[in-house]
Protein backbone atom coordinates (compact mmCIF):
# COMPACT_ATOMS: atom_id res chain seq x y z
CA UNK A 1 0.00 0.00 0.00
CA UNK A 2 2.81 2.41 0.86
CA UNK A 3 4.49 1.87 -2.51
CA UNK A 4 1.23 2.52 -4.34
CA UNK A 5 0.71 5.69 -2.33
CA UNK A 6 4.25 6.86 -3.11
CA UNK A 7 3.62 6.19 -6.80
CA UNK A 8 0.61 8.50 -6.70
CA UNK A 9 -2.17 5.92 -6.85
CA UNK A 10 -5.44 7.56 -5.78
CA UNK A 11 -6.73 4.49 -3.91
CA UNK A 12 -3.61 2.61 -2.83
CA UNK A 13 -5.42 0.34 -0.38
CA UNK A 14 -7.77 -0.96 -3.06
CA UNK A 15 -4.87 -1.68 -5.38
CA UNK A 16 -2.85 -3.34 -2.61
CA UNK A 17 -5.76 -5.58 -1.61
CA UNK A 18 -6.34 -6.69 -5.18
CA UNK A 19 -2.68 -7.48 -5.69
CA UNK A 20 -2.52 -9.46 -2.43
CA UNK A 21 -5.55 -11.51 -3.48
CA UNK A 22 -4.07 -12.18 -6.90
CA UNK A 23 -0.81 -13.38 -5.39
CA UNK A 24 -2.55 -15.52 -2.77
CA UNK A 25 -4.91 -17.05 -5.31
CA UNK A 26 -2.18 -17.84 -7.80
CA UNK A 27 0.00 -19.30 -5.05
CA UNK A 28 -2.84 -21.54 -3.90
CA UNK A 29 -3.95 -22.70 -7.34
CA UNK A 30 -0.61 -23.31 -9.08
CA UNK A 31 0.37 -26.37 -7.03
CA UNK A 32 -3.10 -27.84 -7.47
CA UNK A 33 -3.15 -27.70 -11.25
CA UNK A 34 0.55 -28.42 -11.73
CA UNK A 35 1.21 -25.53 -14.07
CA UNK A 36 2.11 -21.88 -14.09
CA UNK A 37 -1.13 -20.86 -15.80
CA UNK A 38 -2.57 -19.27 -12.64
CA UNK A 39 0.54 -17.20 -12.06
CA UNK A 40 0.55 -16.11 -15.70
CA UNK A 41 -3.07 -14.97 -15.44
CA UNK A 42 -2.41 -13.26 -12.11
CA UNK A 43 0.58 -11.47 -13.58
CA UNK A 44 -1.49 -10.17 -16.49
CA UNK A 45 -4.26 -9.04 -14.14
CA UNK A 46 -1.75 -7.31 -11.85
CA UNK A 47 -0.34 -5.45 -14.84
CA UNK A 48 -3.85 -4.27 -15.77
CA UNK A 49 -4.57 -3.13 -12.21
CA UNK A 50 -1.27 -1.27 -12.01
CA UNK A 51 -1.71 0.41 -15.38
CA UNK A 52 -5.25 1.43 -14.48
CA UNK A 53 -4.16 2.83 -11.14
CA UNK A 54 -1.24 4.76 -12.58
CA UNK A 55 -3.03 6.06 -15.67
CA UNK A 56 -6.26 7.25 -14.10
CA UNK A 57 -8.73 4.55 -15.10
CA UNK A 58 -10.61 4.32 -11.80
CA UNK A 59 -13.22 1.90 -13.11
CA UNK A 60 -10.58 -0.81 -12.84
CA UNK A 61 -9.25 0.20 -9.44
CA UNK A 62 -12.32 1.09 -7.39
CA UNK A 63 -14.92 -1.10 -5.80
CA UNK A 64 -18.21 -1.23 -7.68
CA UNK A 65 -19.99 -2.65 -4.65
CA UNK A 66 -19.26 -2.47 -0.96
CA UNK A 67 -16.42 -4.81 -0.15
CA UNK A 68 -14.96 -4.92 3.35
CA UNK A 69 -11.24 -4.32 3.67
CA UNK A 70 -9.13 -7.39 4.25
CA UNK A 71 -7.79 -6.18 7.57
CA UNK A 72 -11.15 -5.59 9.17
N, CA, C and O atoms as a printed pandas DataFrame, in Angstrom:
     atom_number atom_name residue_name chain_id  residue_number  x_coord  y_coord  z_coord
0              1         N          UNK        A               1    0.826   -1.195    0.000
1              2        CA          UNK        A               1    0.000    0.000    0.000
2              3         C          UNK        A               1    0.870    1.259    0.000
3              4         O          UNK        A               1    0.575    2.220   -0.710
4              5         N          UNK        A               2    1.925    1.251    0.785
5              6        CA          UNK        A               2    2.808    2.413    0.865
6              7         C          UNK        A               2    3.458    2.708   -0.487
7              8         O          UNK        A               2    3.571    3.870   -0.878
8              9         N          UNK        A               3    3.884    1.670   -1.197
9             10        CA          UNK        A               3    4.494    1.872   -2.511
10            11         C          UNK        A               3    3.493    2.462   -3.501
11            12         O          UNK        A               3    3.836    3.337   -4.296
12            13         N          UNK        A               4    2.262    1.982   -3.447
13            14        CA          UNK        A               4    1.232    2.517   -4.336
14            15         C          UNK        A               4    0.959    3.983   -4.011
15            16         O          UNK        A               4    0.785    4.804   -4.912
16            17         N          UNK        A               5    0.923    4.300   -2.743
17            18        CA          UNK        A               5    0.711    5.689   -2.327
18            19         C          UNK        A               5    1.851    6.570   -2.823
19            20         O          UNK        A               5    1.614    7.655   -3.355
20            21         N          UNK        A               6    3.085    6.107   -2.652
21            22        CA          UNK        A               6    4.252    6.858   -3.109
22            23         C          UNK        A               6    4.244    7.060   -4.618
23            24         O          UNK        A               6    4.740    8.069   -5.118
24            25         N          UNK        A               7    3.678    6.096   -5.342
25            26        CA          UNK        A               7    3.620    6.187   -6.804
26            27         C          UNK        A               7    2.507    7.104   -7.275
27            28         O          UNK        A               7    2.402    7.388   -8.468
28            29         N          UNK        A               8    1.666    7.576   -6.341
29            30        CA          UNK        A               8    0.605    8.498   -6.701
30            31         C          UNK        A               8   -0.724    7.853   -7.011
31            32         O          UNK        A               8   -1.599    8.492   -7.596
32            33         N          UNK        A               9   -0.896    6.604   -6.634
33            34        CA          UNK        A               9   -2.166    5.922   -6.849
34            35         C          UNK        A               9   -3.220    6.565   -5.949
35            36         O          UNK        A               9   -2.981    6.787   -4.762
36            37         N          UNK        A              10   -4.388    6.861   -6.524
37            38        CA          UNK        A              10   -5.442    7.560   -5.784
38            39         C          UNK        A              10   -5.999    6.690   -4.660
39            40         O          UNK        A              10   -6.252    7.188   -3.563
40            41         N          UNK        A              11   -6.191    5.409   -4.916
41            42        CA          UNK        A              11   -6.728    4.493   -3.907
42            43         C          UNK        A              11   -5.737    3.343   -3.686
43            44         O          UNK        A              11   -5.960    2.225   -4.150
44            45         N          UNK        A              12   -4.660    3.624   -2.986
45            46        CA          UNK        A              12   -3.614    2.612   -2.831
46            47         C          UNK        A              12   -4.064    1.368   -2.079
47            48         O          UNK        A              12   -3.589    0.270   -2.370
48            49         N          UNK        A              13   -4.962    1.516   -1.129
49            50        CA          UNK        A              13   -5.416    0.339   -0.375
50            51         C          UNK        A              13   -6.170   -0.628   -1.270
51            52         O          UNK        A              13   -5.981   -1.840   -1.169
52            53         N          UNK        A              14   -7.017   -0.110   -2.140
53            54        CA          UNK        A              14   -7.770   -0.965   -3.059
54            55         C          UNK        A              14   -6.810   -1.727   -3.959
55            56         O          UNK        A              14   -6.945   -2.938   -4.139
56            57         N          UNK        A              15   -5.849   -1.021   -4.520
57            58        CA          UNK        A              15   -4.868   -1.679   -5.384
58            59         C          UNK        A              15   -4.082   -2.734   -4.607
59            60         O          UNK        A              15   -3.897   -3.849   -5.096
60            61         N          UNK        A              16   -3.624   -2.400   -3.420
61            62        CA          UNK        A              16   -2.849   -3.345   -2.607
62            63         C          UNK        A              16   -3.659   -4.594   -2.289
63            64         O          UNK        A              16   -3.139   -5.707   -2.367
64            65         N          UNK        A              17   -4.922   -4.418   -1.931
65            66        CA          UNK        A              17   -5.760   -5.578   -1.613
66            67         C          UNK        A              17   -5.947   -6.477   -2.821
67            68         O          UNK        A              17   -5.898   -7.701   -2.703
68            69         N          UNK        A              18   -6.162   -5.877   -3.976
69            70        CA          UNK        A              18   -6.343   -6.686   -5.183
70            71         C          UNK        A              18   -5.073   -7.451   -5.534
71            72         O          UNK        A              18   -5.132   -8.614   -5.933
72            73         N          UNK        A              19   -3.939   -6.802   -5.387
73            74        CA          UNK        A              19   -2.680   -7.482   -5.692
74            75         C          UNK        A              19   -2.406   -8.619   -4.710
75            76         O          UNK        A              19   -1.926   -9.680   -5.109
76            77         N          UNK        A              20   -2.707   -8.404   -3.435
77            78        CA          UNK        A              20   -2.524   -9.463   -2.433
78            79         C          UNK        A              20   -3.409  -10.665   -2.765
79            80         O          UNK        A              20   -2.964  -11.810   -2.685
80            81         N          UNK        A              21   -4.655  -10.402   -3.136
81            82        CA          UNK        A              21   -5.553  -11.508   -3.477
82            83         C          UNK        A              21   -5.088  -12.252   -4.730
83            84         O          UNK        A              21   -5.182  -13.477   -4.798
84            85         N          UNK        A              22   -4.599  -11.528   -5.699
85            86        CA          UNK        A              22   -4.067  -12.183   -6.901
86            87         C          UNK        A              22   -2.900  -13.100   -6.560
87            88         O          UNK        A              22   -2.841  -14.244   -7.013
88            89         N          UNK        A              23   -1.984  -12.593   -5.767
89            90        CA          UNK        A              23   -0.812  -13.383   -5.387
90            91         C          UNK        A              23   -1.222  -14.612   -4.584
91            92         O          UNK        A              23   -0.753  -15.721   -4.840
92            93         N          UNK        A              24   -2.101  -14.402   -3.613
93            94        CA          UNK        A              24   -2.549  -15.525   -2.770
94            95         C          UNK        A              24   -3.285  -16.568   -3.597
95            96         O          UNK        A              24   -3.063  -17.767   -3.436
96            97         N          UNK        A              25   -4.153  -16.113   -4.474
97            98        CA          UNK        A              25   -4.905  -17.051   -5.310
98            99         C          UNK        A              25   -4.009  -17.839   -6.239
99           100         O          UNK        A              25   -4.148  -19.056   -6.363
100          101         N          UNK        A              26   -3.095  -17.153   -6.888
101          102        CA          UNK        A              26   -2.181  -17.841   -7.799
102          103         C          UNK        A              26   -1.290  -18.821   -7.050
103          104         O          UNK        A              26   -1.009  -19.917   -7.536
104          105         N          UNK        A              27   -0.849  -18.417   -5.860
105          106        CA          UNK        A              27    0.001  -19.301   -5.049
106          107         C          UNK        A              27   -0.747  -20.547   -4.602
107          108         O          UNK        A              27   -0.160  -21.624   -4.496
108          109         N          UNK        A              28   -2.037  -20.402   -4.341
109          110        CA          UNK        A              28   -2.839  -21.545   -3.900
110          111         C          UNK        A              28   -3.202  -22.472   -5.054
111          112         O          UNK        A              28   -3.233  -23.691   -4.885
112          113         N          UNK        A              29   -3.472  -21.910   -6.210
113          114        CA          UNK        A              29   -3.946  -22.703   -7.340
114          115         C          UNK        A              29   -2.815  -23.394   -8.099
115          116         O          UNK        A              29   -2.979  -24.533   -8.534
116          117         N          UNK        A              30   -1.694  -22.741   -8.263
117          118        CA          UNK        A              30   -0.608  -23.305   -9.081
118          119         C          UNK        A              30   -0.203  -24.720   -8.680
119          120         O          UNK        A              30   -0.076  -25.579   -9.553
120          121         N          UNK        A              31    0.004  -24.994   -7.390
121          122        CA          UNK        A              31    0.375  -26.373   -7.030
122          123         C          UNK        A              31   -0.743  -27.385   -7.301
123          124         O          UNK        A              31   -0.477  -28.561   -7.549
124          125         N          UNK        A              32   -1.974  -26.925   -7.254
125          126        CA          UNK        A              32   -3.097  -27.844   -7.468
126          127         C          UNK        A              32   -3.241  -28.262   -8.922
127          128         O          UNK        A              32   -3.582  -29.410   -9.209
128          129         N          UNK        A              33   -2.982  -27.334   -9.844
129          130        CA          UNK        A              33   -3.150  -27.696  -11.247
130          131         C          UNK        A              33   -1.835  -28.059  -11.933
131          132         O          UNK        A              33   -1.829  -28.417  -13.110
132          133         N          UNK        A              34   -0.735  -27.969  -11.211
133          134        CA          UNK        A              34    0.549  -28.418  -11.727
134          135         C          UNK        A              34    1.114  -27.616  -12.880
135          136         O          UNK        A              34    1.945  -28.108  -13.643
136          137         N          UNK        A              35    0.655  -26.367  -13.006
137          138        CA          UNK        A              35    1.212  -25.534  -14.071
138          139         C          UNK        A              35    1.345  -24.098  -13.579
139          140         O          UNK        A              35    0.910  -23.750  -12.481
140          141         N          UNK        A              36    1.951  -23.288  -14.413
141          142        CA          UNK        A              36    2.115  -21.876  -14.086
142          143         C          UNK        A              36    1.002  -21.013  -14.663
143          144         O          UNK        A              36    1.110  -19.786  -14.650
144          145         N          UNK        A              37   -0.051  -21.619  -15.162
145          146        CA          UNK        A              37   -1.129  -20.865  -15.798
146          147         C          UNK        A              37   -1.734  -19.835  -14.847
147          148         O          UNK        A              37   -1.995  -18.703  -15.253
148          149         N          UNK        A              38   -1.958  -20.210  -13.593
149          150        CA          UNK        A              38   -2.567  -19.275  -12.640
150          151         C          UNK        A              38   -1.661  -18.083  -12.380
151          152         O          UNK        A              38   -2.139  -16.955  -12.262
152          153         N          UNK        A              39   -0.373  -18.318  -12.291
153          154        CA          UNK        A              39    0.537  -17.197  -12.055
154          155         C          UNK        A              39    0.645  -16.312  -13.294
155          156         O          UNK        A              39    0.819  -15.099  -13.177
156          157         N          UNK        A              40    0.543  -16.908  -14.471
157          158        CA          UNK        A              40    0.552  -16.113  -15.699
158          159         C          UNK        A              40   -0.678  -15.210  -15.776
159          160         O          UNK        A              40   -0.574  -14.039  -16.140
160          161         N          UNK        A              41   -1.830  -15.756  -15.435
161          162        CA          UNK        A              41   -3.070  -14.974  -15.438
162          163         C          UNK        A              41   -3.011  -13.893  -14.372
163          164         O          UNK        A              41   -3.402  -12.753  -14.621
164          165         N          UNK        A              42   -2.526  -14.241  -13.190
165          166        CA          UNK        A              42   -2.408  -13.256  -12.108
166          167         C          UNK        A              42   -1.449  -12.138  -12.484
167          168         O          UNK        A              42   -1.695  -10.976  -12.163
168          169         N          UNK        A              43   -0.375  -12.473  -13.152
169          170        CA          UNK        A              43    0.585  -11.468  -13.583
170          171         C          UNK        A              43   -0.049  -10.499  -14.576
171          172         O          UNK        A              43    0.157   -9.290  -14.480
172          173         N          UNK        A              44   -0.808  -11.017  -15.516
173          174        CA          UNK        A              44   -1.489  -10.168  -16.492
174          175         C          UNK        A              44   -2.522   -9.270  -15.807
175          176         O          UNK        A              44   -2.638   -8.088  -16.131
176          177         N          UNK        A              45   -3.259   -9.831  -14.872
177          178        CA          UNK        A              45   -4.256   -9.041  -14.140
178          179         C          UNK        A              45   -3.581   -7.964  -13.302
179          180         O          UNK        A              45   -4.064   -6.833  -13.246
180          181         N          UNK        A              46   -2.484   -8.296  -12.658
181          182        CA          UNK        A              46   -1.754   -7.310  -11.853
182          183         C          UNK        A              46   -1.258   -6.164  -12.726
183          184         O          UNK        A              46   -1.301   -5.002  -12.320
184          185         N          UNK        A              47   -0.791   -6.492  -13.915
185          186        CA          UNK        A              47   -0.343   -5.454  -14.840
186          187         C          UNK        A              47   -1.496   -4.528  -15.204
187          188         O          UNK        A              47   -1.319   -3.311  -15.253
188          189         N          UNK        A              48   -2.673   -5.089  -15.458
189          190        CA          UNK        A              48   -3.851   -4.274  -15.773
190          191         C          UNK        A              48   -4.235   -3.381  -14.598
191          192         O          UNK        A              48   -4.526   -2.200  -14.787
192          193         N          UNK        A              49   -4.240   -3.932  -13.394
193          194        CA          UNK        A              49   -4.575   -3.134  -12.212
194          195         C          UNK        A              49   -3.574   -1.995  -12.025
195          196         O          UNK        A              49   -3.961   -0.859  -11.751
196          197         N          UNK        A              50   -2.295   -2.304  -12.173
197          198        CA          UNK        A              50   -1.265   -1.275  -12.009
198          199         C          UNK        A              50   -1.384   -0.183  -13.067
199          200         O          UNK        A              50   -1.324    1.004  -12.748
200          201         N          UNK        A              51   -1.551   -0.578  -14.312
201          202        CA          UNK        A              51   -1.712    0.409  -15.377
202          203         C          UNK        A              51   -2.939    1.280  -15.150
203          204         O          UNK        A              51   -2.890    2.495  -15.345
204          205         N          UNK        A              52   -4.027    0.665  -14.742
205          206        CA          UNK        A              52   -5.245    1.430  -14.481
206          207         C          UNK        A              52   -5.035    2.417  -13.343
207          208         O          UNK        A              52   -5.463    3.568  -13.422
208          209         N          UNK        A              53   -4.384    1.966  -12.299
209          210        CA          UNK        A              53   -4.160    2.825  -11.136
210          211         C          UNK        A              53   -3.229    3.981  -11.455
211          212         O          UNK        A              53   -3.421    5.090  -10.955
212          213         N          UNK        A              54   -2.235    3.736  -12.272
213          214        CA          UNK        A              54   -1.242    4.756  -12.583
214          215         C          UNK        A              54   -1.656    5.686  -13.714
215          216         O          UNK        A              54   -1.100    6.774  -13.864
216          217         N          UNK        A              55   -2.626    5.261  -14.506
217          218        CA          UNK        A              55   -3.026    6.065  -15.666
218          219         C          UNK        A              55   -4.462    6.557  -15.567
219          220         O          UNK        A              55   -5.086    6.882  -16.577
220          221         N          UNK        A              56   -4.982    6.610  -14.348
221          222        CA          UNK        A              56   -6.265    7.245  -14.102
222          223         C          UNK        A              56   -7.479    6.584  -14.705
223          224         O          UNK        A              56   -8.366    7.266  -15.218
224          225         N          UNK        A              57   -7.534    5.262  -14.653
225          226        CA          UNK        A              57   -8.729    4.553  -15.098
226          227         C          UNK        A              57   -9.387    3.948  -13.864
227          228         O          UNK        A              57   -9.257    2.750  -13.611
228          229         N          UNK        A              58  -10.092    4.774  -13.097
229          230        CA          UNK        A              58  -10.610    4.321  -11.803
230          231         C          UNK        A              58  -11.618    3.184  -11.882
231          232         O          UNK        A              58  -11.816    2.476  -10.894
232          233         N          UNK        A              59  -12.253    2.991  -13.018
233          234        CA          UNK        A              59  -13.222    1.904  -13.112
234          235         C          UNK        A              59  -12.570    0.538  -12.907
235          236         O          UNK        A              59  -13.260   -0.433  -12.595
236          237         N          UNK        A              60  -11.271    0.453  -13.074
237          238        CA          UNK        A              60  -10.576   -0.810  -12.840
238          239         C          UNK        A              60   -9.946   -0.897  -11.458
239          240         O          UNK        A              60   -9.466   -1.957  -11.058
240          241         N          UNK        A              61   -9.944    0.212  -10.729
241          242        CA          UNK        A              61   -9.250    0.198   -9.443
242          243         C          UNK        A              61  -10.146    0.559   -8.274
243          244         O          UNK        A              61   -9.663    0.639   -7.145
244          245         N          UNK        A              62  -11.419    0.778   -8.500
245          246        CA          UNK        A              62  -12.321    1.090   -7.394
246          247         C          UNK        A              62  -13.330   -0.029   -7.235
247          248         O          UNK        A              62  -13.588   -0.797   -8.161
248          249         N          UNK        A              63  -13.886   -0.102   -6.061
249          250        CA          UNK        A              63  -14.919   -1.097   -5.801
250          251         C          UNK        A              63  -16.217   -0.646   -6.450
251          252         O          UNK        A              63  -16.585    0.525   -6.358
252          253         N          UNK        A              64  -16.909   -1.563   -7.103
253          254        CA          UNK        A              64  -18.210   -1.226   -7.684
254          255         C          UNK        A              64  -19.326   -1.539   -6.701
255          256         O          UNK        A              64  -20.436   -1.025   -6.841
256          257         N          UNK        A              65  -19.051   -2.361   -5.729
257          258        CA          UNK        A              65  -19.992   -2.654   -4.655
258          259         C          UNK        A              65  -19.218   -2.576   -3.353
259          260         O          UNK        A              65  -17.987   -2.550   -3.354
260          261         N          UNK        A              66  -19.935   -2.539   -2.255
261          262        CA          UNK        A              66  -19.262   -2.473   -0.964
262          263         C          UNK        A              66  -18.525   -3.778   -0.720
263          264         O          UNK        A              66  -19.120   -4.856   -0.746
264          265         N          UNK        A              67  -17.250   -3.672   -0.487
265          266        CA          UNK        A              67  -16.421   -4.811   -0.152
266          267         C          UNK        A              67  -15.617   -4.456    1.081
267          268         O          UNK        A              67  -14.891   -3.461    1.074
268          269         N          UNK        A              68  -15.727   -5.252    2.152
269          270        CA          UNK        A              68  -14.956   -4.917    3.351
270          271         C          UNK        A              68  -13.467   -5.039    3.093
271          272         O          UNK        A              68  -13.034   -5.850    2.274
272          273         N          UNK        A              69  -12.693   -4.240    3.788
273          274        CA          UNK        A              69  -11.243   -4.319    3.667
274          275         C          UNK        A              69  -10.745   -5.606    4.300
275          276         O          UNK        A              69  -11.351   -6.121    5.240
276          277         N          UNK        A              70   -9.658   -6.113    3.792
277          278        CA          UNK        A              70   -9.126   -7.391    4.254
278          279         C          UNK        A              70   -8.720   -7.373    5.716
279          280         O          UNK        A              70   -8.811   -8.391    6.403
280          281         N          UNK        A              71   -8.273   -6.226    6.192
281          282        CA          UNK        A              71   -7.785   -6.177    7.570
282          283         C          UNK        A              71   -8.855   -5.711    8.564
283          284         O          UNK        A              71   -8.535   -5.191    9.632
284          285         N          UNK        A              72  -10.098   -5.898    8.208
285          286        CA          UNK        A              72  -11.147   -5.588    9.173
286          287         C          UNK        A              72  -12.108   -4.673    8.651
287          288         O          UNK        A              72  -13.058   -4.312    9.346
